[in-house]
XYZ file of C-alpha atoms in Angstrom:
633
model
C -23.629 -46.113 55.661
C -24.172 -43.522 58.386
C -28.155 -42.529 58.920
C -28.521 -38.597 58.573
C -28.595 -38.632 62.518
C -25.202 -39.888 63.371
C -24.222 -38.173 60.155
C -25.356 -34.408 62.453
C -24.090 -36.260 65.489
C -19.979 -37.045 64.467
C -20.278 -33.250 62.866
C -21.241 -31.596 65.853
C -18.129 -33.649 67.824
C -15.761 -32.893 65.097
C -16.797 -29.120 65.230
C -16.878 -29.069 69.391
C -13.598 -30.976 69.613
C -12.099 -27.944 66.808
C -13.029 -24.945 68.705
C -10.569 -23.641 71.098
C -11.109 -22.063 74.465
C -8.639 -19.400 73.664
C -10.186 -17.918 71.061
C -10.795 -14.056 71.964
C -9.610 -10.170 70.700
C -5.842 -9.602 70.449
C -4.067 -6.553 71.260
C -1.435 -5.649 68.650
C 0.952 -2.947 67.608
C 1.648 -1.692 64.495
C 5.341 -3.219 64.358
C 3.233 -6.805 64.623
C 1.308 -6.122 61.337
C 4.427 -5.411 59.770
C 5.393 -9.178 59.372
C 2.286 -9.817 56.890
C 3.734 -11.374 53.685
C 1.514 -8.956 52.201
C 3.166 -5.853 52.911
C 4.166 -3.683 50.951
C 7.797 -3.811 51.593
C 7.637 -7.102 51.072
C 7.307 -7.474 47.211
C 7.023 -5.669 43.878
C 4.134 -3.276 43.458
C 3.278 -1.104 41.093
C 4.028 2.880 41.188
C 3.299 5.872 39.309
C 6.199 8.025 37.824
C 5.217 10.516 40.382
C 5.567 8.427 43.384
C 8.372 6.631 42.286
C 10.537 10.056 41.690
C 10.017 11.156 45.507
C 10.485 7.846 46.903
C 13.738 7.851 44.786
C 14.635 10.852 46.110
C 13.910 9.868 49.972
C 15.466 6.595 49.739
C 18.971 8.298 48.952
C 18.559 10.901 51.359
C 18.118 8.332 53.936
C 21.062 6.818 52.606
C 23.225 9.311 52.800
C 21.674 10.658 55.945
C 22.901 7.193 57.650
C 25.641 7.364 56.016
C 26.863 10.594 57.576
C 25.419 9.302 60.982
C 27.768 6.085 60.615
C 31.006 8.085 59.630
C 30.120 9.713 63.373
C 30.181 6.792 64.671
C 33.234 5.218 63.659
C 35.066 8.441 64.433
C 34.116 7.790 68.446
C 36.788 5.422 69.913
C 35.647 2.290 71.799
C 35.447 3.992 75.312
C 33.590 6.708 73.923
C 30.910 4.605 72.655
C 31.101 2.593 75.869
C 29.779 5.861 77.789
C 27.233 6.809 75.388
C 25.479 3.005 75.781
C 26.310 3.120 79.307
C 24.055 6.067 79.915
C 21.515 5.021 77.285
C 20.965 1.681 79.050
C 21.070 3.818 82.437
C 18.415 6.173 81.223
C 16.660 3.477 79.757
C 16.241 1.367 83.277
C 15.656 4.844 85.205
C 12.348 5.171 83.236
C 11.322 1.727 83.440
C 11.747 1.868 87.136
C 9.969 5.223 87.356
C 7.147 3.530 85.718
C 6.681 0.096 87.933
C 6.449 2.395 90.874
C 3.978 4.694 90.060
C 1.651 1.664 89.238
C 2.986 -0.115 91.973
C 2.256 2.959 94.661
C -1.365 2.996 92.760
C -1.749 -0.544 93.245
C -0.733 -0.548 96.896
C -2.681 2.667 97.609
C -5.989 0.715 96.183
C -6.944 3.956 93.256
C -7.060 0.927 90.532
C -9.190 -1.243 90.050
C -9.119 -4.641 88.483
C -9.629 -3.723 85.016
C -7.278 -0.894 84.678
C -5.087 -3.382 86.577
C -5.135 -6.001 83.521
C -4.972 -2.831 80.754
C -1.804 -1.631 82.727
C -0.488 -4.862 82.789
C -0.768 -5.657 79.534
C 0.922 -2.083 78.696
C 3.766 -2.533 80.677
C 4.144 -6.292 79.673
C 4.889 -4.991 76.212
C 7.078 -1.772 77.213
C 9.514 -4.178 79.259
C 9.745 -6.191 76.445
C 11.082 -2.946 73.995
C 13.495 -2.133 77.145
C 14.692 -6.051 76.937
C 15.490 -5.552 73.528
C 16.647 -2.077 73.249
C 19.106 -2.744 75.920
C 20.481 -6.370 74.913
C 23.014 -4.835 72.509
C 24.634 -2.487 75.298
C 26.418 -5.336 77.372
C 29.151 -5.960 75.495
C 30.360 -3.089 73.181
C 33.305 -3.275 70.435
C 34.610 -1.471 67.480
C 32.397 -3.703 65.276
C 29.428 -2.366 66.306
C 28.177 -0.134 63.275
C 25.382 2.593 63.095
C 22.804 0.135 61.837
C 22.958 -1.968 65.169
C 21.175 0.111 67.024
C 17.263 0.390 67.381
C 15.491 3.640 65.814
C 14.833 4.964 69.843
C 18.745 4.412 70.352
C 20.049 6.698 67.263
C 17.810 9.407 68.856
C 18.969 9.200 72.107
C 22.829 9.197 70.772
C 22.004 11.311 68.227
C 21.249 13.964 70.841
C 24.280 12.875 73.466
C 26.732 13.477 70.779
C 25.327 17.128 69.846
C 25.546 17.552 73.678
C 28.938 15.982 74.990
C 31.200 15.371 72.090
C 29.997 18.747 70.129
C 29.091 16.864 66.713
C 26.604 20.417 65.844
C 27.611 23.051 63.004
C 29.277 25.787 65.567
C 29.092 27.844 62.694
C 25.628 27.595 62.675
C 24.994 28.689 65.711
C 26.004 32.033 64.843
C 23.544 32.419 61.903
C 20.558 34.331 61.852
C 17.214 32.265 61.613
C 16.830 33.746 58.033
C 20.113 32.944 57.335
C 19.658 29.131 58.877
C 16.117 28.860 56.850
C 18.499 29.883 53.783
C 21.151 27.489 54.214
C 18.444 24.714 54.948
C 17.216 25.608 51.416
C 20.096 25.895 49.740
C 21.030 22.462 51.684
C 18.230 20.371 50.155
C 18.450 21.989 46.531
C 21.747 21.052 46.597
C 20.883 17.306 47.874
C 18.250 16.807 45.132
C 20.399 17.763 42.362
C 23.497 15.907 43.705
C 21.249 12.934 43.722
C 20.174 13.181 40.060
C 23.320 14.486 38.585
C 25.350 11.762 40.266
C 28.259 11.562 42.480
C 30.373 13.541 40.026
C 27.959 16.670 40.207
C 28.225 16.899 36.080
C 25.639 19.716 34.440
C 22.520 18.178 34.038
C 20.288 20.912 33.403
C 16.777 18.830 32.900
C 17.521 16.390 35.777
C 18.152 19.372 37.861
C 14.574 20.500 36.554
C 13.478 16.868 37.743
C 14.469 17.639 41.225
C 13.640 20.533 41.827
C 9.789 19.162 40.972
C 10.910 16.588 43.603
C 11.493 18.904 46.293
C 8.184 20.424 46.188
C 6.213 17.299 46.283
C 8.058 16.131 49.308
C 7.412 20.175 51.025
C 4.007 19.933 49.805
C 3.552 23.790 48.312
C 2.463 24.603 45.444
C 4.459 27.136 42.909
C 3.203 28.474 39.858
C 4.241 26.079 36.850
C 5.053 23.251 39.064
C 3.278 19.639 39.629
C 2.246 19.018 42.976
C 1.985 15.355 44.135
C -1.929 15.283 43.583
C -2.203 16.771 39.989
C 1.043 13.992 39.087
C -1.393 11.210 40.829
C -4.233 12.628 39.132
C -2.473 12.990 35.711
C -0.861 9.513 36.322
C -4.058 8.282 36.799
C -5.584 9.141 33.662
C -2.803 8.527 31.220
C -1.743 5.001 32.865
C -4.502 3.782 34.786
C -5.110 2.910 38.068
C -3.260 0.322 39.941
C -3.632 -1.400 43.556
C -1.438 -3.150 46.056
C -1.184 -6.571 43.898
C -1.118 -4.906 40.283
C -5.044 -5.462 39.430
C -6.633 -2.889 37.679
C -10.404 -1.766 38.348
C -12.470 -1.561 35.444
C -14.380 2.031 36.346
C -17.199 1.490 33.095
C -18.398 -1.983 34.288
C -21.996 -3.027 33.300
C -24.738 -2.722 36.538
C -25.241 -6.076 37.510
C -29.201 -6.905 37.804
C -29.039 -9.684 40.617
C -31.975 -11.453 40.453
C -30.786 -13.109 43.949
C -33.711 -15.920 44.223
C -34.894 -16.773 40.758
C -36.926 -19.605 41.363
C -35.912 -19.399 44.801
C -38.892 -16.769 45.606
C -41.626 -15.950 42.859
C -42.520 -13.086 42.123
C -38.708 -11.676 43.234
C -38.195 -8.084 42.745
C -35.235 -7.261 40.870
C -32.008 -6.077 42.534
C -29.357 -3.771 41.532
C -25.886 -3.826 42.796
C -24.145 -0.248 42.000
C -20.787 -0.657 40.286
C -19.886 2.185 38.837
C -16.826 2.821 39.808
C -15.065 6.091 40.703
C -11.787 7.813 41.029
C -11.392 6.061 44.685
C -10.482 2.656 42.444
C -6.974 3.313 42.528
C -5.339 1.849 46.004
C -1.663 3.612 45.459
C 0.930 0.826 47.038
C 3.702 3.467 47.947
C 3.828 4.997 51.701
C 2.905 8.624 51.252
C 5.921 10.655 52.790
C 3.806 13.197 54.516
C 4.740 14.106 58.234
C 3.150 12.651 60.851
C 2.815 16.451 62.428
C 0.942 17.463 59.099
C -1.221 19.859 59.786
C -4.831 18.928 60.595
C -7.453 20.739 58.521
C -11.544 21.340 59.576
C -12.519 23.157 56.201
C -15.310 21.692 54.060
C -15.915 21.588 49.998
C -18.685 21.316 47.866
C -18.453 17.700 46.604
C -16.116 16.418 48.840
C -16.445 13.220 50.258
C -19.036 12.877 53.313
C -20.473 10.444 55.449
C -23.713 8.715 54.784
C -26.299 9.353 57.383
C -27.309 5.733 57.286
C -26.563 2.366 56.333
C -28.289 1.261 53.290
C -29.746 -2.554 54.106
C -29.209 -4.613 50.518
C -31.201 -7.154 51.636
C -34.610 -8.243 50.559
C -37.035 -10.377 52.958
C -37.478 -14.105 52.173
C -39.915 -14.816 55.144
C -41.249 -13.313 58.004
C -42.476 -16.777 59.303
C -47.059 -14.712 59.235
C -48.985 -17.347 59.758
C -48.353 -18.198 55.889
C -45.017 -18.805 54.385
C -43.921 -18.061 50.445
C -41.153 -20.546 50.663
C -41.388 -24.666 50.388
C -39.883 -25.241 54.049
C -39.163 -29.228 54.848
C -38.604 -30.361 58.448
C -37.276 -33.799 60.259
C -37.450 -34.249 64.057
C -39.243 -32.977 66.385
C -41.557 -29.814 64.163
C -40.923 -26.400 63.515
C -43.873 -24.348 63.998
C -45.056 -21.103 63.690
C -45.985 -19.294 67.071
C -48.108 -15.839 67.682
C -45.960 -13.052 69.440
C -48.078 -13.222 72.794
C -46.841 -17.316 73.007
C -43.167 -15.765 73.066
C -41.115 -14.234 75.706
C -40.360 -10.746 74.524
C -42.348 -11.554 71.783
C -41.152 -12.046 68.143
C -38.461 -10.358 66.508
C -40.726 -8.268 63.969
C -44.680 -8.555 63.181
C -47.360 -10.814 64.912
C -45.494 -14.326 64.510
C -42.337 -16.379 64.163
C -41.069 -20.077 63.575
C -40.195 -22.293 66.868
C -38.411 -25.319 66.796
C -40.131 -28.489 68.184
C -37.446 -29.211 71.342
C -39.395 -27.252 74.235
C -38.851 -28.047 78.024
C -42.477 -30.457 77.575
C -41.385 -32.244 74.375
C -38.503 -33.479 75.719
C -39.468 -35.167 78.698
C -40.144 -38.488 77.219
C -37.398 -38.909 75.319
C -34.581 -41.518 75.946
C -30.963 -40.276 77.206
C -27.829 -41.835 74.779
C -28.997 -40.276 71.274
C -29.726 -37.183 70.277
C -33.002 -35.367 69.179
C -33.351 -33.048 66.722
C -35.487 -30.393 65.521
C -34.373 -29.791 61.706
C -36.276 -26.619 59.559
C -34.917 -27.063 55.846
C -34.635 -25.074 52.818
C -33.360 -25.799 49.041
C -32.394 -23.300 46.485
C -32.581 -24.314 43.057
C -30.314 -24.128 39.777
C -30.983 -20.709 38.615
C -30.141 -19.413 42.696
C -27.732 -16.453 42.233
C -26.524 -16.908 45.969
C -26.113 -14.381 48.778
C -25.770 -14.103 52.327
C -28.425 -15.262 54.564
C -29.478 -13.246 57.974
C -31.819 -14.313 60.242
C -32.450 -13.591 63.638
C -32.702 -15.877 66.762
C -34.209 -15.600 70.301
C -34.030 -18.381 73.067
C -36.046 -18.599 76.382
C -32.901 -18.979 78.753
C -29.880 -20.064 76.915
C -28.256 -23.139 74.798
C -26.096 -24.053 77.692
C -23.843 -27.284 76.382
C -23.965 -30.487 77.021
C -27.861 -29.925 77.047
C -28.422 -27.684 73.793
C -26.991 -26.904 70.667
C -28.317 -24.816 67.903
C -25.979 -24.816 64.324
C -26.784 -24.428 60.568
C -25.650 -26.262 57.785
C -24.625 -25.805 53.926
C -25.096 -29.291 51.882
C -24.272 -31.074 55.028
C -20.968 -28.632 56.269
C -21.083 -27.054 58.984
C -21.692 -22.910 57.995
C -22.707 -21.413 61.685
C -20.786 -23.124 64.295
C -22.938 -23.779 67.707
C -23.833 -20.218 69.217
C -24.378 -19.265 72.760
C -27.355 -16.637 72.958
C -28.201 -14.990 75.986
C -32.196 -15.009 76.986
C -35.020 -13.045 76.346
C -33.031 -11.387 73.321
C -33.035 -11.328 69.855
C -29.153 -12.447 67.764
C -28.856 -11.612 64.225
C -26.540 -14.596 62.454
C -25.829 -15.149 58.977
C -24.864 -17.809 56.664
C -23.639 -17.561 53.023
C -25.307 -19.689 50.232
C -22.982 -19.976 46.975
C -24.648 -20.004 43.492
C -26.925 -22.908 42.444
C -28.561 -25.975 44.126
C -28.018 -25.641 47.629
C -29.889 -27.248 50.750
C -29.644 -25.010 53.997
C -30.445 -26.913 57.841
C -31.142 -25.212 60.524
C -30.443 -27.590 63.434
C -31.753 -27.455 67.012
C -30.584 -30.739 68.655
C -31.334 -31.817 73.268
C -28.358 -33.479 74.029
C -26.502 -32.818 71.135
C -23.746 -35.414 71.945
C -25.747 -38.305 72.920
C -24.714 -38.592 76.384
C -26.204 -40.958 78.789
C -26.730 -38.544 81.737
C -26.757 -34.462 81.342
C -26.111 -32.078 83.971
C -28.796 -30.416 85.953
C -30.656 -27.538 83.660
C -31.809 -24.452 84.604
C -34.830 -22.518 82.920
C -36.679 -23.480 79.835
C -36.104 -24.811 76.612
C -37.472 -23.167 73.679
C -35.811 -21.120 70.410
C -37.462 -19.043 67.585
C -36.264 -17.929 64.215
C -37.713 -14.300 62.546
C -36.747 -11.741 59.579
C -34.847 -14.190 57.403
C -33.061 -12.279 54.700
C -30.928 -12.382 51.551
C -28.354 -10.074 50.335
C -25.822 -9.779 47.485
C -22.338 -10.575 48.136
C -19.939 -8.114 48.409
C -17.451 -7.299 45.254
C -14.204 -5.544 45.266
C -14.948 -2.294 46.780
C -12.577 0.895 47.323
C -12.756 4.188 49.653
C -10.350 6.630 49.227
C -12.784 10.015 50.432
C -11.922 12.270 47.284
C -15.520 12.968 46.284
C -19.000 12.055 47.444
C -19.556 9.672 44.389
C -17.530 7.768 46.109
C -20.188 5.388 46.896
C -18.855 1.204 46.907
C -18.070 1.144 50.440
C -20.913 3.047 51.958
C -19.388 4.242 55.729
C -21.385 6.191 58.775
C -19.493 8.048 61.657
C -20.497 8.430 65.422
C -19.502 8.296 68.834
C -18.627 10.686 70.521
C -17.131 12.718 68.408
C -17.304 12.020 64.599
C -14.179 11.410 62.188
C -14.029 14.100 59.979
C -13.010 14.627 56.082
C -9.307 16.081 56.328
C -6.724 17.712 53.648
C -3.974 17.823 55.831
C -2.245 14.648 54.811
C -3.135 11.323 52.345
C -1.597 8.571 50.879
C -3.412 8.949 47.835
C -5.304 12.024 45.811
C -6.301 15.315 48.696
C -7.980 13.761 51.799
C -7.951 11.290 54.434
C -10.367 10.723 57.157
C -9.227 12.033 60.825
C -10.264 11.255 63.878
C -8.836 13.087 67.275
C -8.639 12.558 71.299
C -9.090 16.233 71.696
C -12.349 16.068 69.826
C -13.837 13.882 72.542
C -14.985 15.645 75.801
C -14.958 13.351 77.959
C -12.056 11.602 79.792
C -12.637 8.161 78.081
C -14.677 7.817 74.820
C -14.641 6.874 71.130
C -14.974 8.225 67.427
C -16.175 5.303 65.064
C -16.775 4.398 61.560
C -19.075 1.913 60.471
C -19.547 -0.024 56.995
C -20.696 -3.710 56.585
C -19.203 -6.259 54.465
C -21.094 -9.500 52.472
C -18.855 -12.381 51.144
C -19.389 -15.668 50.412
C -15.982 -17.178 51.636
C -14.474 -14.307 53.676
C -12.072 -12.098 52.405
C -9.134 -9.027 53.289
C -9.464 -5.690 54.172
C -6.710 -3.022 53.525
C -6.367 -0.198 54.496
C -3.802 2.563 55.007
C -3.090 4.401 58.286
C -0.896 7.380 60.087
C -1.532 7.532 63.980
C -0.107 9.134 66.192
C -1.159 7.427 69.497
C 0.517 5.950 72.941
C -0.980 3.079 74.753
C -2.909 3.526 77.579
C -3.667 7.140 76.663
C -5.417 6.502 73.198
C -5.364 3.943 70.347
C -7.079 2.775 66.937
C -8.971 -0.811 67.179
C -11.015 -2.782 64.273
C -14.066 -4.193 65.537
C -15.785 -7.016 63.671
C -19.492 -7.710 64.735
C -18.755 -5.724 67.642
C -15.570 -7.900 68.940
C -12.056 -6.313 69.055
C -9.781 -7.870 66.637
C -6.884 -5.603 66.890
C -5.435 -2.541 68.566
C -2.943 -0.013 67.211
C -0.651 2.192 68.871
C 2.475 4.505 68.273
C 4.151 6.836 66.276
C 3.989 6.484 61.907
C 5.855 9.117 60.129
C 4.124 7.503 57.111
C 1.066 6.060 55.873
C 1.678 2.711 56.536
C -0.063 -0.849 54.604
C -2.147 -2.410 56.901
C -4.485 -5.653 56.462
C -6.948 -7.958 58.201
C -8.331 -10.883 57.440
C -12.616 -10.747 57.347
C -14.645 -14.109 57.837
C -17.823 -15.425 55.690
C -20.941 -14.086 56.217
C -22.109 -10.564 56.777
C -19.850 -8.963 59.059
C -19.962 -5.091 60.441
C -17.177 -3.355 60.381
C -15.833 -0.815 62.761
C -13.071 1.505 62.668
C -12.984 3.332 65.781
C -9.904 6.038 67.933
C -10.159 5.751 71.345
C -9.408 7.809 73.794
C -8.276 6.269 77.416
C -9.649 2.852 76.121
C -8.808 1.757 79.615
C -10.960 4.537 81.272
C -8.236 5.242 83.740
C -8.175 8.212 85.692
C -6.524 11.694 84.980
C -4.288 10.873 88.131
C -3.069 7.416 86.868
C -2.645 8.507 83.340
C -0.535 12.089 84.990
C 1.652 9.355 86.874
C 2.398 7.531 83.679
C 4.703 10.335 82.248
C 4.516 12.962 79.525
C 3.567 11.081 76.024
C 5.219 12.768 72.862
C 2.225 11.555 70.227
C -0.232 14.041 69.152
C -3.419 11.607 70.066
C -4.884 10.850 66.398
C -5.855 9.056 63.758
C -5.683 9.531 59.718
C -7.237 6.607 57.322
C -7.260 6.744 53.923
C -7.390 3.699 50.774
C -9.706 1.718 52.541
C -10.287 -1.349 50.307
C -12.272 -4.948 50.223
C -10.871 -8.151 47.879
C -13.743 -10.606 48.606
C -11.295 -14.007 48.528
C -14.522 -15.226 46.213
C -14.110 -12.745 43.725
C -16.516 -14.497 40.856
């Protein structure tokens, strides 16, 4: 049988040997996310009647659209479509090359420095790699090649050197009025709805034709006396059939408050907490890409009830122990002591109030101890049966670092490893937290000189000495929904800042009237940042969806998900649609943060200028923005 020492020590190895020295932020585009197995396109969701009608509708106009663009294509003989590539691939190379040397004469002429050296590298990394691809199927060109081969970029690009060299546009229509054109483009998509409905044949159908013409104002978004538009079908949907998300789970919107009495026995007396579920209209996460433009128009106007921002965060959490000079709490140590210190005794002094707890390894108690095992200082704490669970938070300040071989500092969950070993900067105060499941539980916090057990240890500079204040509980975090219809819309509680704010918009959402927008313009200066902030509790991590339209280009502006304050991912480019995007959120309590940024890079107006004109629009719309805790007891 191991002792509880070499029990801490082969954990500690295990965990150090796990963690790799890569870990960081990743930078990635929107096409990236698309390979998720849980997107939408991907498998069978759920739609309303509503929905399914215009994506019906836009499916076979897409088909037949491609169709028509195919026939085109075939008609071009071999040589012909040899030219066209030709000069695609030619165009394509010119603009690379135009690129490389306007960075390159920056670089040479010293106007960048070494971080917008790595951003632009990174940028242009990617970019050659679109070129590579775009331009792979251009070397060898034969009758086989169909309309589908070709990349999105490439149809436009042909698209346009047809209608200019081989005269594929309506001559006719270039003689027309642009009352007459708007006419025939009406006429044009009547006629395409009800050809779709009717079928092939174009037989009568007189209620079909009723159908489509319903379908032709959802997709142009105006509303006509005695006709649905896309939010009252939604809305009427969503009463008559209820409400549905991306994996077909319906939200109860009448359940019971739950009274979490999060330390019974664990804390006495405990105040009693409440956790708000209510529900709300937001419940319903509609799967379906909305098919509004990406050049919808952005709206500022405000509405009494509509959805706003909370001016604060609300903090769930109630305080276990402030570590005063008396504790409420049945602590149990091993090791070297934990004791309770007065603020003057610490550097910077304690985290909040006249005292906190300080482990037992300080630069003096260590000096007698023997190299080739380690020592620990161990401050325990056991839940009992009736414990409802919750996240832990606690905060921790050392005198000048945890540097490793020397130091380590982890916390542990019925002997598994919960908070990996941190690295905490001195003279400052870290908020961590750990999640404790329901029941019986017994929590370590672990302070350990020469965690390893080596026989020697590298020279150490400073002192040794860590303290532990404000530890907290708070309920974990159910299934929660934000889809900014109304300002009931309370489960996922969000603030906005930075410099500029996001703001409440009508002009386009996937679901119901309004999405939240944030915009370059908006921010003054030449580099800066809108953000939204919202914090998550779970017990074993979960996902968070959300959906998004941006219309951004890399190194100009972007959209980035912060967790804890640590880039996760960065999206950039152009989405005609609300598209299904997800990320996966660790244990613990984590703060979220959605944030636009403008010239993330902070390059200047010069370098960006030398870059070339950018066809995006520089913003951001979010709407749907949802939590599925992967505990979901």
């Amino acid at each position: 049988m191991l002792s509880d020492t070499s029990k801490r020590k082969l954990l500690l190895v295990m965990t150090m040997a796990s963690l790799s020295p890569t870990m960081g932020s990743t930078l990635l585009r929107g096409a990236d996310l698309d390979q998720s197995s849980h997107h939408p396109t991907r498998r069978h969701l759920p739609q309303n009647e509503g929905i399914l009608n215009l994506k019906r509708i836009n499916d076979e106009r897409k088909r037949k659209n491609e169709q028509r663009q195919d026939d085109q294509w075939k008609s071009l003989s071999k040589e012909e479509k040899k030219k066209l590539l030709a000069e695609l691939k030619i165009e394509e190379e010119a603009q690379q090359q135009k690129s490389t040397g306007n960075l390159n004469e920056k670089v040479q002429n010293g106007r960048v420095n070494g971080n917008q050296l790595a951003y632009l590298q990174q940028y242009f990394h990617q970019i050659d790699g679109d070129l590579e691809m775009q331009s792979s199927q251009l070397d060898d060109v034969d009758e086989d090649v169909t309309w589908q081969d070709l990349t999105k970029e490439e149809k436009k690009r042909v698209i346009a050197m047809m209608n200019e060299e081989l005269k594929f546009h309506n001559e006719v229509g270039d003689k027309l009025t642009k009352q007459e054109k708007k006419d025939k483009m009406k006429e044009g998509l009547m006629q395409g709805s009800s050809q779709f409905v009717n079928g092939d044949s174009g037989e009568d159908n007189h209620n079909d034709s009723e159908t489509a013409v319903g379908a032709d104002e959802f997709v142009n978004n105006n509303s006509k006396p005695g006709k649905l538009t896309v939010d009252e079908v939604m809305n009427n949907n969503s009463e008559n059939d209820g409400k549905e998300n991306e994996e077909g789970m319906t939200q109860n919107s009448n359940q019971a408050t739950n009274n979490n009495n999060l330390a019974n026995g664990f804390l006495n007396p405990m105040p009693q907490l409440t956790f708000n579920d209510n529900g709300s209209a937001n419940d319903a996460f509609v799967s379906s890409n909305s098919n509004v433009p990406n050049d919808a128009p952005i709206a500022y106007g405000k509405c009494k009830g509509c959805y706003s921002f909370a001016k604060t965060l609300t903090d769930p959490s109630i305080q276990l122990d402030a570590f005063d000079p008396t504790s409420d709490l049945q602590w149990s140590m091993s090791g070297l002591g934990w004791s309770i210190v007065e603020s003057s005794s610490v550097s910077g002094d304690c985290y909040e109030g006249e005292s906190c707890i300080a482990s037992g390894i300080r630069s003096h108690a260590t000096d007698s101890v023997t190299l080739g095992e380690p020592t620990y200082s161990n401050l325990t704490l056991t839940t009992d049966d009736e414990f409802e669970g919750g996240v832990l938070t606690f905060q921790v300040s050392v005198q000048d670092g945890l540097p490793m071989p020397n130091e380590a500092f982890f916390v542990t969950v019925d002997d598994k490893l919960r908070l990996a070993p941190i690295s905490v900067d001195g003279d400052k105060w870290v908020e961590y937290s750990v999640p404790v499941g329901v029941g019986k539980h017994t929590v370590t916090w672990s302070h350990a000189y020469n965690p390893l057990g080596l026989e020697a240890l590298p020279p150490r500079k400073g002192k040794m000495g860590l303290q532990m204040d404000d530890l907290r509980l708070s309920p974990f975090q159910r299934m929660a929904n934000q889809g900014f219809e109304d300002d009931n819309a309370k489960e996922l509680l969000m603030t906005s800042d930075g410099d500029a704010v996001w703001r409440l918009d009508d002009g386009a959402s996937n679901s119901g009237s309004y999405s939240i927008l944030a915009s370059s313009s908006d921010i003054s200066r030449g580099s800066g940042s809108s953000d939204v902030h919202f914090v998550l509790y779970s017990e074993d991590g979960g996902t968070l969806k959300y959906k998004i339209s941006t219309s951004t280009t890399a190194p100009r502006d972007d959209f980035a998900i912060l967790l804890n304050d640590q880039l996760k991912e960065a999206v950039f480019g152009l989405m005609p649609t609300f598209e299904y995007k997800s990320l996966d959120i660790p244990m613990g309590k984590v703060a979220v943060t959605f944030r636009h940024r403008k010239n993330p890079g902070n390059l200047s107006a010069e370098l960006l200028g030398a870059l070339g004109k950018v066809m995006t629009e520089g913003f951001t719309r979010l709407d749907d923005v949802r939590f599925e805790p992967n505990n979901k007891r």
